[in-house]
Amino acid sequence: EAQVTQNPRYLITVTGKKLTVTCSQNMNHEYMSWYRQDPGLGLRQIYYSMNVEVTDKGDVPEGYKVSRKEKRNFPLILESPSPNQTSLYFCASSLGFSGETQYFGPGTRLLVL
Amino acid sequence: GQQVMQIPQYQHVQEGEDFTTYCNSSTTLSNIQWYKQRPGGHPVFLIQLVKSGEVKKQKRLTFQFGEAKKNSSLHITATQTTDVGTYFCAGPGNTGFQKLVFGTGTRLLVSP
C-alpha cells in the first residue's frame, strides 16, 4: 500500500532533550516536506527536500534540522526542543515539486514541557 | 511574505445547507490545490486548478480559480455530515515553486 509513515505518533518530552521524528514513504517520490499545524495558523512548511542531499528552508525552519540521505526517508530533528515547538507535525511527499499532489503522513503530536 | 488567507475560519451549518469557503492569496498563484482534513486525520488531496477562471466539480463540490489567479473558492451543495472537517487551499510559494504555502483553513461543522 502506497503510504507515508511517521514515528512516533505521539511524544511528550522536556525542554532541551533532543528528539527525532522519522518519516518514510514507499512511493519513490522525489519531493518531501515537513509541516507544523497550529490552531488558526493552518499548515506551515518547515523544511522541504527536492531529492537526496537537497534540502531547503520553508517558512518556519528555526529550531529544526532535516536530512535526506535516502530517497525514502526524511527525518525531522529537534536539537533542543522548546515549548513553542509543541504542535502537530505532518510529513508529506509528492512525485515532483510542490505543485503536485501532496501525500501526507498520519501526523505526530508533540508536547514539549 | 506571501500570505494565503481563508474565510470564514469556522462555519456551522445544518445538514442540507450549502457551504462556501474562500481562499485569497497576496500573490498570483500558478496553480491551487484543495485539501480536506477530517477531525483527527491528515490532509487529503481533493483537486488542483491550474487555469485562470477554471471551474471543476466533484459530485456536490464545486471548485473555482479566480480570473486573476489570486483567489479560489470551494462550494459544497447540500452538505452532509460526512463533509465535516477542515478545508485548506494551497499554492506554490512566490519565491520559488518548491515551497508550498497553505491557507489558514476553514473548519466546517455539519449538524444532522
Short mmCIF file of C-alpha atoms in Angstrom, two decimals:
data_model
loop_
_atom_site.label_atom_id
_atom_site.label_comp_id
_atom_site.label_asym_id
_atom_site.label_seq_id
_atom_site.Cartn_x
_atom_site.Cartn_y
_atom_site.Cartn_z
CA GLU A 1 0.00 0.00 0.00
CA ALA A 2 1.32 3.43 -1.00
CA GLN A 3 1.81 5.46 2.12
CA VAL A 4 3.78 7.93 4.19
CA THR A 5 4.60 6.75 7.70
CA GLN A 6 5.70 8.78 10.68
CA ASN A 7 7.02 7.75 14.07
CA PRO A 8 6.29 8.31 16.82
CA ARG A 9 2.64 9.31 16.54
CA TYR A 10 2.61 10.91 19.98
CA LEU A 11 5.50 12.24 22.01
CA ILE A 12 5.82 14.07 25.31
CA THR A 13 9.28 15.40 26.07
CA VAL A 14 11.05 18.05 28.11
CA THR A 15 12.77 21.23 27.05
CA GLY A 16 16.23 20.66 25.64
CA LYS A 17 16.05 16.91 25.10
CA LYS A 18 16.96 16.15 21.50
CA LEU A 19 14.42 14.20 19.52
CA THR A 20 13.91 12.87 16.03
CA VAL A 21 10.65 12.24 14.22
CA THR A 22 11.03 9.80 11.37
CA CYS A 23 9.24 9.94 8.05
CA SER A 24 9.30 7.34 5.33
CA GLN A 25 7.48 6.98 2.00
CA ASN A 26 7.27 3.96 -0.29
CA MET A 27 6.14 5.74 -3.46
CA ASN A 28 9.59 6.67 -4.82
CA HIS A 29 8.69 10.34 -4.51
CA GLU A 30 11.31 12.99 -5.16
CA TYR A 31 9.80 15.76 -3.05
CA MET A 32 9.31 15.53 0.72
CA SER A 33 8.48 18.15 3.29
CA TRP A 34 7.60 18.78 6.91
CA TYR A 35 4.75 20.93 8.17
CA ARG A 36 3.56 22.01 11.54
CA GLN A 37 -0.10 22.65 12.22
CA ASP A 38 -1.25 25.07 14.89
CA PRO A 39 -4.79 26.32 15.57
CA GLY A 40 -5.68 29.32 13.46
CA LEU A 41 -2.40 29.20 11.54
CA GLY A 42 -3.06 26.36 9.17
CA LEU A 43 -0.17 24.28 7.91
CA ARG A 44 3.23 25.94 7.77
CA GLN A 45 6.12 24.41 5.92
CA ILE A 46 9.25 23.81 7.99
CA TYR A 47 11.68 22.26 5.51
CA TYR A 48 11.45 20.57 2.17
CA SER A 49 13.65 18.35 0.05
CA MET A 50 13.66 18.06 -3.70
CA ASN A 51 15.90 14.99 -3.77
CA VAL A 52 18.59 13.13 -1.88
CA GLU A 53 21.03 15.54 -0.21
CA VAL A 54 18.97 18.54 -1.40
CA THR A 55 17.07 20.33 1.34
CA ASP A 56 15.89 23.89 1.87
CA LYS A 57 14.08 26.01 4.40
CA GLY A 58 10.36 26.52 4.38
CA ASP A 59 8.61 29.33 6.20
CA VAL A 60 9.30 28.30 9.81
CA PRO A 61 12.69 26.47 9.91
CA GLU A 62 14.04 27.92 13.18
CA GLY A 63 14.79 25.23 15.75
CA TYR A 64 14.58 22.33 13.30
CA LYS A 65 17.00 20.30 11.21
CA VAL A 66 16.42 17.75 8.49
CA SER A 67 18.45 15.35 6.41
CA ARG A 68 17.79 13.40 3.23
CA LYS A 69 20.36 10.64 2.95
CA GLU A 70 17.99 8.22 1.25
CA LYS A 71 15.15 8.95 -1.10
CA ARG A 72 12.51 7.31 1.06
CA ASN A 73 13.41 8.87 4.43
CA PHE A 74 13.23 12.45 5.65
CA PRO A 75 13.69 12.72 9.43
CA LEU A 76 12.90 15.90 11.37
CA ILE A 77 15.34 16.70 14.17
CA LEU A 78 14.72 18.99 17.10
CA GLU A 79 18.15 19.53 18.67
CA SER A 80 16.87 21.42 21.70
CA PRO A 81 13.08 21.41 21.80
CA SER A 82 11.26 24.30 23.41
CA PRO A 83 7.60 24.63 24.48
CA ASN A 84 6.79 26.77 21.42
CA GLN A 85 7.51 23.70 19.29
CA THR A 86 4.53 21.93 20.81
CA SER A 87 2.47 21.22 17.74
CA LEU A 88 1.06 18.67 15.32
CA TYR A 89 3.64 17.71 12.71
CA PHE A 90 2.99 16.26 9.28
CA CYS A 91 5.38 14.80 6.79
CA ALA A 92 4.33 14.83 3.14
CA SER A 93 5.69 13.63 -0.17
CA SER A 94 4.93 14.16 -3.84
CA LEU A 95 6.18 12.80 -7.11
CA GLY A 96 7.68 16.03 -8.29
CA PHE A 97 7.84 19.52 -6.93
CA SER A 98 5.46 21.34 -4.59
CA GLY A 99 2.85 21.92 -7.28
CA GLU A 100 1.92 18.27 -7.34
CA THR A 101 -0.41 16.33 -5.08
CA GLN A 102 0.97 16.06 -1.59
CA TYR A 103 0.52 12.76 0.25
CA PHE A 104 0.52 13.28 3.98
CA GLY A 105 1.59 11.02 6.80
CA PRO A 106 -0.72 10.43 9.78
CA GLY A 107 0.87 13.15 11.90
CA THR A 108 2.95 13.33 15.09
CA ARG A 109 1.55 15.16 18.08
CA LEU A 110 4.40 16.64 20.12
CA LEU A 111 4.19 18.17 23.57
CA VAL A 112 7.29 19.90 24.94
CA LEU A 113 7.15 20.59 28.67
CA GLY B 1 5.91 37.41 2.95
CA GLN B 2 3.33 35.58 0.91
CA GLN B 3 0.04 35.03 2.69
CA VAL B 4 -2.89 32.80 1.85
CA MET B 5 -5.97 33.59 3.88
CA GLN B 6 -9.21 31.69 4.04
CA ILE B 7 -12.62 32.86 5.17
CA PRO B 8 -14.55 32.02 7.15
CA GLN B 9 -12.33 30.48 9.77
CA TYR B 10 -15.21 28.37 11.02
CA GLN B 11 -18.76 27.60 9.89
CA HIS B 12 -21.52 25.57 11.45
CA VAL B 13 -24.38 24.54 9.14
CA GLN B 14 -27.41 22.29 9.27
CA GLU B 15 -27.30 19.24 7.08
CA GLY B 16 -28.68 20.13 3.66
CA GLU B 17 -27.47 23.73 3.71
CA ASP B 18 -24.84 24.97 1.30
CA PHE B 19 -21.32 25.98 2.32
CA THR B 20 -18.62 28.08 0.69
CA THR B 21 -15.04 28.77 1.71
CA TYR B 22 -12.91 31.43 0.06
CA CYS B 23 -9.17 31.43 -0.41
CA ASN B 24 -7.24 34.65 -1.09
CA SER B 25 -3.55 34.89 -1.90
CA SER B 26 -1.43 38.03 -1.61
CA THR B 27 0.34 36.98 -4.82
CA THR B 28 -0.59 35.33 -8.10
CA LEU B 29 -0.57 31.55 -7.98
CA SER B 30 0.47 29.25 -10.81
CA ASN B 31 -1.96 26.67 -9.52
CA ILE B 32 -4.04 25.99 -6.45
CA GLN B 33 -4.79 22.78 -4.61
CA TRP B 34 -7.53 21.96 -2.15
CA TYR B 35 -7.24 19.53 0.73
CA LYS B 36 -9.66 18.16 3.30
CA GLN B 37 -8.68 17.15 6.81
CA ARG B 38 -11.15 15.12 8.83
CA PRO B 39 -11.07 15.60 12.63
CA GLY B 40 -8.06 13.73 13.99
CA GLY B 41 -6.83 12.93 10.49
CA HIS B 42 -4.34 14.20 7.99
CA PRO B 43 -4.89 16.43 4.94
CA VAL B 44 -6.10 14.58 1.87
CA PHE B 45 -5.84 15.99 -1.62
CA LEU B 46 -9.12 16.92 -3.28
CA ILE B 47 -8.29 18.73 -6.50
CA GLN B 48 -5.91 21.01 -8.36
CA LEU B 49 -6.84 24.01 -10.51
CA VAL B 50 -4.39 25.49 -12.98
CA LYS B 51 -6.13 27.74 -15.47
CA SER B 52 -7.47 31.22 -14.87
CA GLY B 53 -11.25 31.06 -14.35
CA GLU B 54 -11.22 27.28 -14.15
CA VAL B 55 -14.22 25.53 -12.60
CA LYS B 56 -14.19 21.86 -11.60
CA LYS B 57 -16.86 19.74 -9.98
CA GLN B 58 -16.70 16.65 -7.84
CA LYS B 59 -20.23 15.50 -7.09
CA ARG B 60 -21.54 18.13 -4.64
CA LEU B 61 -18.26 20.06 -4.52
CA THR B 62 -17.52 22.92 -6.95
CA PHE B 63 -14.09 24.48 -7.12
CA GLN B 64 -13.26 27.78 -8.82
CA PHE B 65 -9.98 29.52 -9.61
CA GLY B 66 -10.24 33.27 -9.99
CA GLU B 67 -9.53 35.11 -13.21
CA ALA B 68 -6.53 36.85 -11.67
CA LYS B 69 -5.31 33.55 -10.16
CA LYS B 70 -5.15 35.12 -6.71
CA ASN B 71 -8.31 33.64 -5.26
CA SER B 72 -10.28 30.45 -5.24
CA SER B 73 -13.43 29.04 -3.73
CA LEU B 74 -14.90 25.72 -2.71
CA HIS B 75 -18.67 25.39 -2.64
CA ILE B 76 -20.48 22.39 -1.20
CA THR B 77 -24.11 21.93 -2.18
CA ALA B 78 -26.46 20.31 0.31
CA THR B 79 -23.91 19.47 2.99
CA GLN B 80 -23.85 16.08 4.66
CA THR B 81 -22.38 15.07 7.99
CA THR B 82 -19.57 13.35 6.09
CA ASP B 83 -18.43 16.81 4.90
CA VAL B 84 -17.27 17.70 8.42
CA GLY B 85 -13.60 18.69 8.55
CA THR B 86 -11.19 21.47 7.77
CA TYR B 87 -10.68 22.57 4.18
CA PHE B 88 -7.36 24.01 3.10
CA CYS B 89 -6.23 25.67 -0.09
CA ALA B 90 -2.54 25.63 -1.03
CA GLY B 91 -0.34 27.11 -3.72
CA PRO B 92 3.34 27.29 -4.70
CA GLY B 93 5.41 29.92 -2.95
CA ASN B 94 6.19 33.14 -4.76
CA THR B 95 9.90 32.86 -4.02
CA GLY B 96 10.23 29.54 -5.75
CA PHE B 97 7.92 26.81 -6.86
CA GLN B 98 9.46 24.37 -4.44
CA LYS B 99 7.70 25.82 -1.44
CA LEU B 100 4.05 25.13 -0.81
CA VAL B 101 2.01 27.66 1.12
CA PHE B 102 -1.21 26.56 2.78
CA GLY B 103 -4.16 28.72 3.62
CA THR B 104 -5.32 29.15 7.18
CA GLY B 105 -8.16 26.68 6.68
CA THR B 106 -11.92 26.70 7.16
CA ARG B 107 -13.39 24.34 9.70
CA LEU B 108 -16.84 23.04 8.77
CA LEU B 109 -19.24 21.52 11.25
CA VAL B 110 -22.46 19.95 9.97
CA SER B 111 -25.31 19.18 12.33
CA PRO B 112 -27.83 16.46 11.42
#
